[in-house]
Amino acid sequence: MNELLTMQGLCKQYGNRCVLSDLNLSLGRGKIIGLLGPNGSGKTTLMKLINNLLVPSSGELLIDGHKPGIETKRIVSYLPDHMYLGSWMRVSNLIEYFADFYEDFDRSRAMDMLRKLSISPADQLQHMSKGTKEKVQLIMVMSRRAKLYCLDEPIAGVDPAARDYILSTILNNYDEDATLLISTHLIADIENILDEVVFLKEGRIVMQSSVEDIRQKQNTSVDNLFREVFKC
Amino acid sequence: MPWNLDSKRPIYEQLIERVMQDIVTGNYKPGEKLPSVRELATLAAVNPNTMQRALAELETSGLINTQRTSGRFVTDDAGLIQQARQNLALTQVRTYIYQMQQLQITPDEMQQLLAKTLEEGTL
C-alpha cells in the first residue's frame, strides 16, 4: 500500500479505437512526475480515467487503494486542460464553491496567492485574459491539501514570466508526501522540477525513468531525449 | 530568477556546485543558517527532492551541518571552506586546460597567455 497510484493492464477504447493499451504503472508518494507524450498519445485520457470522468474498458486503476470514485475525489485535485468553470463566476464565488465541495480546501492559501497576483475576489472570470483564468484555476486546484494533484497542461497558455510564477506556486504549495502528476509537452520548461518522467506513445508507456538517471546515463536532457524518442 | 542550470548534466551536481560557490564567496557566511530545502528549491526552480539530495551530499563533505530541530547551517570551519574554494578552482582550471588542448595550445603557450592577460588586466 505504499504506492499512491497503481495501474494494471489498463485499457481504454473509444469505439474500436484503442487509446490506451495495457498500461502498467505505479507511482510513489512525495514525487513530481511528468506525463509526457506527443499530441494524441493518451495523456488527457489517462488523466480523465484517474479522475473518474471516464471508465476503463478493462484493467484496474487504484488510487491509495481505492477505485476512482467519491473516496478518491476527496484526495485528488484535478486541473483539466480546458476551462470548466462558469464564466459568470467571480473569484469570490469560486472560493465558496471550492470550500463547499472540498474539505481540504485551504481558503487562506488561495487568498494569499490571489493577493500576490493582484487578482481581486470581486473579479469576474469572463473579464479575465486567458492566462489569468488559467492562473485562477491553478490557484484553486493548488489550494487543496490533496494527496494527488493531476495537472493537465498547466502552463500551456501563459507567458514565460507567468510560467515561472506557476512553477514556483506548484513547488510552494504541495505537501511533502503529496504526488504531482503533470502532463505537458513543454518539457524544457518543467524538467528541472520533475523527479520522474513517463513517456506515452500511441497509448503505451515507452519509458519510465528518473530525470537524474536520464542525465547521468544518457548525458542528455529530458527535452532532447523526448525529441529523439518521438522523432517524426 | 531561476538558477542557470546546464540541461545536460545531472541537476544535483550543479546544485552542489552552486551552493558551494555561495558559501565560498560569502553569500552564505560561516555559521549562518541556510534557507529551508523548500525555499532553496523554489529559488532555484528545481524539485525539492533534488535539492534535498544535494544538501545531503554537502553535509557528508562537512560544509553544512544539520541541527535536528533548527535547520541547516554553514560550517564555521575556515579550513573546510578554503578546501572547497580550492576544489572549485581546480575544476575551473581543468576545464580551461581541456579547452586549450582542444585548440591545440601547448602548456607553454597557455602559461604565456595567462601571464599576458593577467598583466594587461583585460577581462
Short mmCIF file of N, CA and C in Angstrom, two decimals, chain A residues 31-168:
data_model
loop_
_atom_site.label_atom_id
_atom_site.label_comp_id
_atom_site.label_asym_id
_atom_site.label_seq_id
_atom_site.Cartn_x
_atom_site.Cartn_y
_atom_site.Cartn_z
N LYS A 31 6.32 12.68 -4.90
CA LYS A 31 7.08 12.84 -6.15
C LYS A 31 6.40 13.83 -7.09
N ILE A 32 7.21 14.40 -7.96
CA ILE A 32 6.64 15.19 -9.06
C ILE A 32 6.94 14.44 -10.34
N ILE A 33 5.89 14.04 -11.04
CA ILE A 33 6.07 13.16 -12.19
C ILE A 33 5.54 13.85 -13.45
N GLY A 34 6.34 13.81 -14.48
CA GLY A 34 5.94 14.39 -15.76
C GLY A 34 5.33 13.31 -16.64
N LEU A 35 4.12 13.55 -17.12
CA LEU A 35 3.48 12.64 -18.06
C LEU A 35 3.66 13.26 -19.43
N LEU A 36 4.59 12.69 -20.20
CA LEU A 36 5.00 13.35 -21.43
C LEU A 36 4.66 12.50 -22.65
N GLY A 37 4.23 13.16 -23.68
CA GLY A 37 3.92 12.44 -24.91
C GLY A 37 3.42 13.42 -25.94
N PRO A 38 3.52 13.06 -27.23
CA PRO A 38 3.06 13.98 -28.26
C PRO A 38 1.54 14.10 -28.24
N ASN A 39 1.00 14.97 -29.07
CA ASN A 39 -0.45 15.13 -29.15
C ASN A 39 -1.09 13.80 -29.49
N GLY A 40 -2.19 13.51 -28.83
CA GLY A 40 -2.92 12.29 -29.15
C GLY A 40 -2.30 11.02 -28.61
N SER A 41 -1.38 11.13 -27.65
CA SER A 41 -0.74 9.92 -27.13
C SER A 41 -1.54 9.31 -25.99
N GLY A 42 -2.55 10.04 -25.48
CA GLY A 42 -3.41 9.47 -24.44
C GLY A 42 -3.26 10.12 -23.07
N LYS A 43 -2.52 11.24 -23.01
CA LYS A 43 -2.28 11.88 -21.71
C LYS A 43 -3.58 12.31 -21.03
N THR A 44 -4.41 13.03 -21.78
CA THR A 44 -5.63 13.54 -21.18
C THR A 44 -6.60 12.41 -20.85
N THR A 45 -6.64 11.39 -21.69
CA THR A 45 -7.49 10.23 -21.41
C THR A 45 -7.09 9.59 -20.09
N LEU A 46 -5.78 9.46 -19.85
CA LEU A 46 -5.31 8.88 -18.61
C LEU A 46 -5.72 9.75 -17.42
N MET A 47 -5.56 11.06 -17.57
CA MET A 47 -5.96 11.99 -16.50
C MET A 47 -7.45 11.82 -16.20
N LYS A 48 -8.26 11.67 -17.25
CA LYS A 48 -9.70 11.55 -17.05
C LYS A 48 -10.05 10.23 -16.36
N LEU A 49 -9.30 9.17 -16.68
CA LEU A 49 -9.53 7.89 -16.01
C LEU A 49 -9.24 8.00 -14.51
N ILE A 50 -8.14 8.69 -14.20
CA ILE A 50 -7.76 8.85 -12.79
C ILE A 50 -8.84 9.62 -12.04
N ASN A 51 -9.48 10.54 -12.75
CA ASN A 51 -10.48 11.39 -12.10
C ASN A 51 -11.92 10.93 -12.31
N ASN A 52 -12.07 9.69 -12.75
CA ASN A 52 -13.40 9.08 -12.84
C ASN A 52 -14.33 9.80 -13.81
N LEU A 53 -13.74 10.50 -14.78
CA LEU A 53 -14.57 11.13 -15.81
C LEU A 53 -14.76 10.15 -16.96
N LEU A 54 -13.91 9.13 -16.98
CA LEU A 54 -14.03 8.04 -17.95
C LEU A 54 -13.89 6.74 -17.16
N VAL A 55 -14.44 5.67 -17.73
CA VAL A 55 -14.33 4.36 -17.08
C VAL A 55 -13.44 3.47 -17.94
N PRO A 56 -12.52 2.73 -17.32
CA PRO A 56 -11.63 1.88 -18.11
C PRO A 56 -12.41 0.83 -18.90
N SER A 57 -11.92 0.49 -20.10
CA SER A 57 -12.53 -0.60 -20.87
C SER A 57 -12.17 -1.93 -20.23
N SER A 58 -10.93 -2.01 -19.74
CA SER A 58 -10.52 -3.19 -18.96
C SER A 58 -9.30 -2.81 -18.13
N GLY A 59 -8.96 -3.68 -17.21
CA GLY A 59 -7.82 -3.40 -16.35
C GLY A 59 -8.23 -2.66 -15.10
N GLU A 60 -7.25 -2.37 -14.26
CA GLU A 60 -7.56 -1.81 -12.96
C GLU A 60 -6.70 -0.59 -12.68
N LEU A 61 -7.32 0.37 -12.00
CA LEU A 61 -6.62 1.58 -11.59
C LEU A 61 -6.97 1.85 -10.14
N LEU A 62 -5.97 1.94 -9.27
CA LEU A 62 -6.24 2.18 -7.86
C LEU A 62 -5.48 3.42 -7.37
N ILE A 63 -6.20 4.26 -6.61
CA ILE A 63 -5.57 5.43 -6.02
C ILE A 63 -5.65 5.26 -4.51
N ASP A 64 -4.50 5.16 -3.87
CA ASP A 64 -4.46 4.95 -2.43
C ASP A 64 -5.33 3.74 -2.04
N GLY A 65 -5.35 2.74 -2.91
CA GLY A 65 -6.09 1.51 -2.63
C GLY A 65 -7.56 1.53 -3.05
N HIS A 66 -8.04 2.66 -3.56
CA HIS A 66 -9.44 2.75 -3.95
C HIS A 66 -9.60 2.89 -5.46
N LYS A 67 -10.71 2.34 -6.00
CA LYS A 67 -11.05 2.62 -7.38
C LYS A 67 -11.53 4.07 -7.47
N PRO A 68 -11.33 4.72 -8.63
CA PRO A 68 -11.78 6.11 -8.75
C PRO A 68 -13.26 6.23 -8.39
N GLY A 69 -13.59 7.20 -7.57
CA GLY A 69 -14.96 7.39 -7.11
C GLY A 69 -14.99 8.47 -6.05
N ILE A 70 -16.02 8.45 -5.22
CA ILE A 70 -16.16 9.51 -4.21
C ILE A 70 -14.94 9.57 -3.29
N GLU A 71 -14.49 8.39 -2.84
CA GLU A 71 -13.35 8.35 -1.93
C GLU A 71 -12.11 9.02 -2.53
N THR A 72 -11.86 8.72 -3.81
CA THR A 72 -10.63 9.25 -4.40
C THR A 72 -10.77 10.74 -4.73
N LYS A 73 -12.01 11.19 -4.97
CA LYS A 73 -12.15 12.62 -5.29
C LYS A 73 -11.83 13.50 -4.09
N ARG A 74 -11.92 12.90 -2.90
CA ARG A 74 -11.52 13.65 -1.70
C ARG A 74 -10.03 13.95 -1.68
N ILE A 75 -9.25 13.05 -2.31
CA ILE A 75 -7.79 13.19 -2.16
C ILE A 75 -7.09 13.56 -3.47
N VAL A 76 -7.86 13.66 -4.55
CA VAL A 76 -7.25 14.02 -5.83
C VAL A 76 -7.70 15.41 -6.25
N SER A 77 -6.76 16.28 -6.55
CA SER A 77 -7.08 17.61 -7.02
C SER A 77 -6.73 17.70 -8.51
N TYR A 78 -7.72 18.09 -9.31
CA TYR A 78 -7.58 17.94 -10.77
C TYR A 78 -7.69 19.27 -11.48
N LEU A 79 -6.71 19.55 -12.32
CA LEU A 79 -6.77 20.72 -13.20
C LEU A 79 -6.98 20.22 -14.62
N PRO A 80 -8.19 20.36 -15.18
CA PRO A 80 -8.45 19.88 -16.54
C PRO A 80 -7.72 20.75 -17.56
N ASP A 81 -7.70 20.30 -18.80
CA ASP A 81 -6.94 21.05 -19.81
C ASP A 81 -7.78 22.14 -20.44
N HIS A 82 -9.01 22.34 -19.97
CA HIS A 82 -9.82 23.42 -20.51
C HIS A 82 -10.58 24.07 -19.37
N MET A 83 -11.14 25.24 -19.64
CA MET A 83 -11.91 25.98 -18.64
C MET A 83 -13.22 25.25 -18.38
N TYR A 84 -13.51 24.96 -17.13
CA TYR A 84 -14.75 24.24 -16.84
C TYR A 84 -15.64 25.01 -15.88
N LEU A 85 -15.21 26.22 -15.50
CA LEU A 85 -15.98 26.99 -14.54
C LEU A 85 -16.84 28.01 -15.29
N GLY A 86 -18.02 28.30 -14.75
CA GLY A 86 -18.92 29.25 -15.41
C GLY A 86 -18.27 30.62 -15.51
N SER A 87 -18.37 31.23 -16.71
CA SER A 87 -17.66 32.49 -16.92
C SER A 87 -18.33 33.63 -16.17
N TRP A 88 -19.58 33.41 -15.70
CA TRP A 88 -20.25 34.45 -14.92
C TRP A 88 -19.70 34.53 -13.50
N MET A 89 -18.92 33.50 -13.09
CA MET A 89 -18.50 33.44 -11.70
C MET A 89 -17.44 34.48 -11.37
N ARG A 90 -17.51 34.97 -10.13
CA ARG A 90 -16.45 35.83 -9.62
C ARG A 90 -15.49 34.96 -8.81
N VAL A 91 -14.29 35.50 -8.58
CA VAL A 91 -13.31 34.75 -7.81
C VAL A 91 -13.87 34.37 -6.43
N SER A 92 -14.62 35.30 -5.84
CA SER A 92 -15.19 35.01 -4.51
C SER A 92 -16.19 33.85 -4.58
N ASN A 93 -16.95 33.75 -5.69
CA ASN A 93 -17.86 32.61 -5.87
C ASN A 93 -17.08 31.31 -5.92
N LEU A 94 -15.97 31.37 -6.64
CA LEU A 94 -15.15 30.17 -6.81
C LEU A 94 -14.64 29.67 -5.47
N ILE A 95 -14.20 30.61 -4.65
CA ILE A 95 -13.67 30.22 -3.35
C ILE A 95 -14.75 29.53 -2.51
N GLU A 96 -15.96 30.11 -2.53
CA GLU A 96 -17.06 29.49 -1.79
C GLU A 96 -17.37 28.10 -2.34
N TYR A 97 -17.36 28.01 -3.65
CA TYR A 97 -17.67 26.78 -4.38
C TYR A 97 -16.69 25.66 -4.00
N PHE A 98 -15.42 26.00 -4.06
CA PHE A 98 -14.38 25.01 -3.73
C PHE A 98 -14.43 24.65 -2.25
N ALA A 99 -14.60 25.67 -1.39
CA ALA A 99 -14.63 25.41 0.05
C ALA A 99 -15.82 24.51 0.39
N ASP A 100 -16.93 24.68 -0.34
CA ASP A 100 -18.12 23.89 -0.11
C ASP A 100 -17.92 22.44 -0.58
N PHE A 101 -17.23 22.29 -1.71
CA PHE A 101 -17.05 20.96 -2.30
C PHE A 101 -15.98 20.13 -1.60
N TYR A 102 -14.88 20.78 -1.24
CA TYR A 102 -13.72 20.02 -0.78
C TYR A 102 -13.34 20.38 0.65
N GLU A 103 -13.31 19.36 1.49
CA GLU A 103 -12.92 19.56 2.89
C GLU A 103 -11.51 20.09 3.03
N ASP A 104 -10.64 19.70 2.07
CA ASP A 104 -9.23 20.04 2.23
C ASP A 104 -8.87 21.38 1.59
N PHE A 105 -9.88 22.15 1.19
CA PHE A 105 -9.59 23.44 0.55
C PHE A 105 -9.13 24.44 1.61
N ASP A 106 -7.99 25.07 1.35
CA ASP A 106 -7.39 26.00 2.31
C ASP A 106 -7.60 27.43 1.80
N ARG A 107 -8.62 28.07 2.36
CA ARG A 107 -9.03 29.39 1.91
C ARG A 107 -7.90 30.42 2.01
N SER A 108 -7.15 30.35 3.11
CA SER A 108 -6.13 31.39 3.32
C SER A 108 -5.00 31.23 2.29
N ARG A 109 -4.73 29.99 1.93
CA ARG A 109 -3.72 29.75 0.91
C ARG A 109 -4.14 30.38 -0.42
N ALA A 110 -5.42 30.18 -0.77
CA ALA A 110 -5.93 30.73 -2.02
C ALA A 110 -5.88 32.25 -2.00
N MET A 111 -6.33 32.85 -0.90
CA MET A 111 -6.36 34.31 -0.81
C MET A 111 -4.95 34.89 -0.94
N ASP A 112 -4.02 34.20 -0.30
CA ASP A 112 -2.63 34.62 -0.32
C ASP A 112 -2.08 34.66 -1.76
N MET A 113 -2.34 33.58 -2.51
CA MET A 113 -1.83 33.51 -3.88
C MET A 113 -2.51 34.55 -4.76
N LEU A 114 -3.81 34.73 -4.56
CA LEU A 114 -4.54 35.72 -5.37
C LEU A 114 -3.99 37.12 -5.12
N ARG A 115 -3.69 37.40 -3.84
CA ARG A 115 -3.16 38.71 -3.50
C ARG A 115 -1.83 38.95 -4.21
N LYS A 116 -0.98 37.91 -4.20
CA LYS A 116 0.33 38.05 -4.84
C LYS A 116 0.22 38.37 -6.32
N LEU A 117 -0.84 37.90 -6.95
CA LEU A 117 -1.02 38.17 -8.38
C LEU A 117 -1.94 39.37 -8.62
N SER A 118 -2.25 40.09 -7.57
CA SER A 118 -3.21 41.20 -7.59
C SER A 118 -4.50 40.85 -8.34
N ILE A 119 -5.05 39.71 -8.01
CA ILE A 119 -6.37 39.35 -8.54
C ILE A 119 -7.38 39.59 -7.41
N SER A 120 -8.37 40.41 -7.68
CA SER A 120 -9.34 40.75 -6.64
C SER A 120 -10.44 39.69 -6.59
N PRO A 121 -10.93 39.37 -5.39
CA PRO A 121 -12.02 38.39 -5.26
C PRO A 121 -13.27 38.83 -6.01
N ALA A 122 -13.39 40.14 -6.29
CA ALA A 122 -14.58 40.63 -6.99
C ALA A 122 -14.48 40.45 -8.51
N ASP A 123 -13.30 40.11 -9.01
CA ASP A 123 -13.13 39.97 -10.47
C ASP A 123 -13.96 38.81 -11.02
N GLN A 124 -14.49 39.04 -12.21
CA GLN A 124 -15.33 38.04 -12.86
C GLN A 124 -14.51 37.30 -13.92
N LEU A 125 -14.72 35.99 -14.03
CA LEU A 125 -13.90 35.20 -14.95
C LEU A 125 -13.99 35.70 -16.39
N GLN A 126 -15.19 36.10 -16.82
CA GLN A 126 -15.34 36.47 -18.24
C GLN A 126 -14.60 37.75 -18.61
N HIS A 127 -14.17 38.52 -17.59
CA HIS A 127 -13.41 39.73 -17.89
C HIS A 127 -11.91 39.52 -17.79
N MET A 128 -11.51 38.26 -17.61
CA MET A 128 -10.07 37.99 -17.47
C MET A 128 -9.49 37.50 -18.78
N SER A 129 -8.16 37.70 -18.92
CA SER A 129 -7.46 37.14 -20.08
C SER A 129 -7.35 35.63 -19.90
N LYS A 130 -7.01 34.96 -20.99
CA LYS A 130 -6.87 33.50 -20.96
C LYS A 130 -5.87 33.07 -19.89
N GLY A 131 -4.72 33.78 -19.87
CA GLY A 131 -3.67 33.43 -18.92
C GLY A 131 -4.12 33.62 -17.48
N THR A 132 -4.80 34.73 -17.21
CA THR A 132 -5.26 34.98 -15.84
C THR A 132 -6.27 33.93 -15.40
N LYS A 133 -7.18 33.55 -16.32
CA LYS A 133 -8.14 32.49 -15.99
C LYS A 133 -7.42 31.20 -15.61
N GLU A 134 -6.37 30.89 -16.38
CA GLU A 134 -5.63 29.67 -16.09
C GLU A 134 -4.97 29.74 -14.72
N LYS A 135 -4.43 30.94 -14.41
CA LYS A 135 -3.79 31.11 -13.10
C LYS A 135 -4.81 30.93 -11.98
N VAL A 136 -6.00 31.51 -12.16
CA VAL A 136 -7.03 31.39 -11.12
C VAL A 136 -7.40 29.92 -10.91
N GLN A 137 -7.57 29.20 -12.01
CA GLN A 137 -7.90 27.77 -11.87
C GLN A 137 -6.81 27.01 -11.14
N LEU A 138 -5.56 27.32 -11.51
CA LEU A 138 -4.45 26.62 -10.86
C LEU A 138 -4.41 26.94 -9.37
N ILE A 139 -4.66 28.20 -9.02
CA ILE A 139 -4.66 28.59 -7.61
C ILE A 139 -5.71 27.79 -6.85
N MET A 140 -6.90 27.65 -7.44
CA MET A 140 -7.96 26.88 -6.77
C MET A 140 -7.51 25.43 -6.55
N VAL A 141 -6.94 24.86 -7.60
CA VAL A 141 -6.55 23.45 -7.53
C VAL A 141 -5.40 23.24 -6.54
N MET A 142 -4.44 24.17 -6.52
CA MET A 142 -3.29 24.02 -5.63
C MET A 142 -3.61 24.42 -4.19
N SER A 143 -4.78 25.03 -3.97
CA SER A 143 -5.14 25.42 -2.60
C SER A 143 -5.76 24.27 -1.83
N ARG A 144 -5.97 23.16 -2.49
CA ARG A 144 -6.43 21.98 -1.75
C ARG A 144 -5.22 21.25 -1.18
N ARG A 145 -5.39 20.66 -0.01
CA ARG A 145 -4.30 19.85 0.56
C ARG A 145 -4.54 18.39 0.17
N ALA A 146 -4.33 18.12 -1.10
CA ALA A 146 -4.65 16.80 -1.63
C ALA A 146 -3.44 15.87 -1.54
N LYS A 147 -3.68 14.59 -1.79
CA LYS A 147 -2.57 13.63 -1.83
C LYS A 147 -2.03 13.49 -3.25
N LEU A 148 -2.92 13.69 -4.21
CA LEU A 148 -2.50 13.59 -5.60
C LEU A 148 -3.05 14.80 -6.36
N TYR A 149 -2.17 15.49 -7.06
CA TYR A 149 -2.59 16.58 -7.92
C TYR A 149 -2.40 16.13 -9.36
N CYS A 150 -3.44 16.25 -10.17
CA CYS A 150 -3.33 15.93 -11.59
C CYS A 150 -3.44 17.23 -12.36
N LEU A 151 -2.36 17.68 -12.94
CA LEU A 151 -2.38 18.94 -13.67
C LEU A 151 -2.21 18.65 -15.15
N ASP A 152 -3.30 18.90 -15.90
CA ASP A 152 -3.28 18.61 -17.33
C ASP A 152 -2.90 19.90 -18.07
N GLU A 153 -1.71 19.96 -18.61
CA GLU A 153 -1.22 21.13 -19.34
C GLU A 153 -1.34 22.44 -18.54
N PRO A 154 -0.70 22.52 -17.39
CA PRO A 154 -0.90 23.72 -16.56
C PRO A 154 -0.22 24.98 -17.08
N ILE A 155 0.73 24.85 -18.00
CA ILE A 155 1.48 26.05 -18.41
C ILE A 155 1.30 26.39 -19.88
N ALA A 156 0.37 25.68 -20.54
CA ALA A 156 0.29 25.82 -21.99
C ALA A 156 -0.06 27.24 -22.45
N GLY A 157 -0.96 27.91 -21.73
CA GLY A 157 -1.48 29.17 -22.27
C GLY A 157 -0.89 30.44 -21.69
N VAL A 158 0.20 30.34 -20.93
CA VAL A 158 0.68 31.55 -20.26
C VAL A 158 2.09 31.94 -20.72
N ASP A 159 2.41 33.23 -20.50
CA ASP A 159 3.70 33.74 -20.95
C ASP A 159 4.83 33.21 -20.05
N PRO A 160 6.10 33.32 -20.52
CA PRO A 160 7.22 32.73 -19.78
C PRO A 160 7.35 33.22 -18.34
N ALA A 161 7.08 34.51 -18.10
CA ALA A 161 7.21 35.03 -16.73
C ALA A 161 6.14 34.39 -15.84
N ALA A 162 4.94 34.27 -16.38
CA ALA A 162 3.86 33.65 -15.61
C ALA A 162 4.15 32.17 -15.40
N ARG A 163 4.83 31.55 -16.34
CA ARG A 163 5.23 30.16 -16.21
C ARG A 163 6.11 29.96 -14.98
N ASP A 164 7.08 30.87 -14.84
CA ASP A 164 7.95 30.81 -13.66
C ASP A 164 7.12 30.92 -12.39
N TYR A 165 6.13 31.84 -12.43
CA TYR A 165 5.29 32.02 -11.25
C TYR A 165 4.50 30.74 -10.96
N ILE A 166 3.96 30.14 -12.02
CA ILE A 166 3.16 28.94 -11.84
C ILE A 166 4.00 27.80 -11.28
N LEU A 167 5.22 27.66 -11.81
CA LEU A 167 6.09 26.59 -11.30
C LEU A 167 6.41 26.81 -9.84
N SER A 168 6.70 28.07 -9.45
CA SER A 168 7.01 28.28 -8.04
C SER A 168 5.77 28.11 -7.18
#
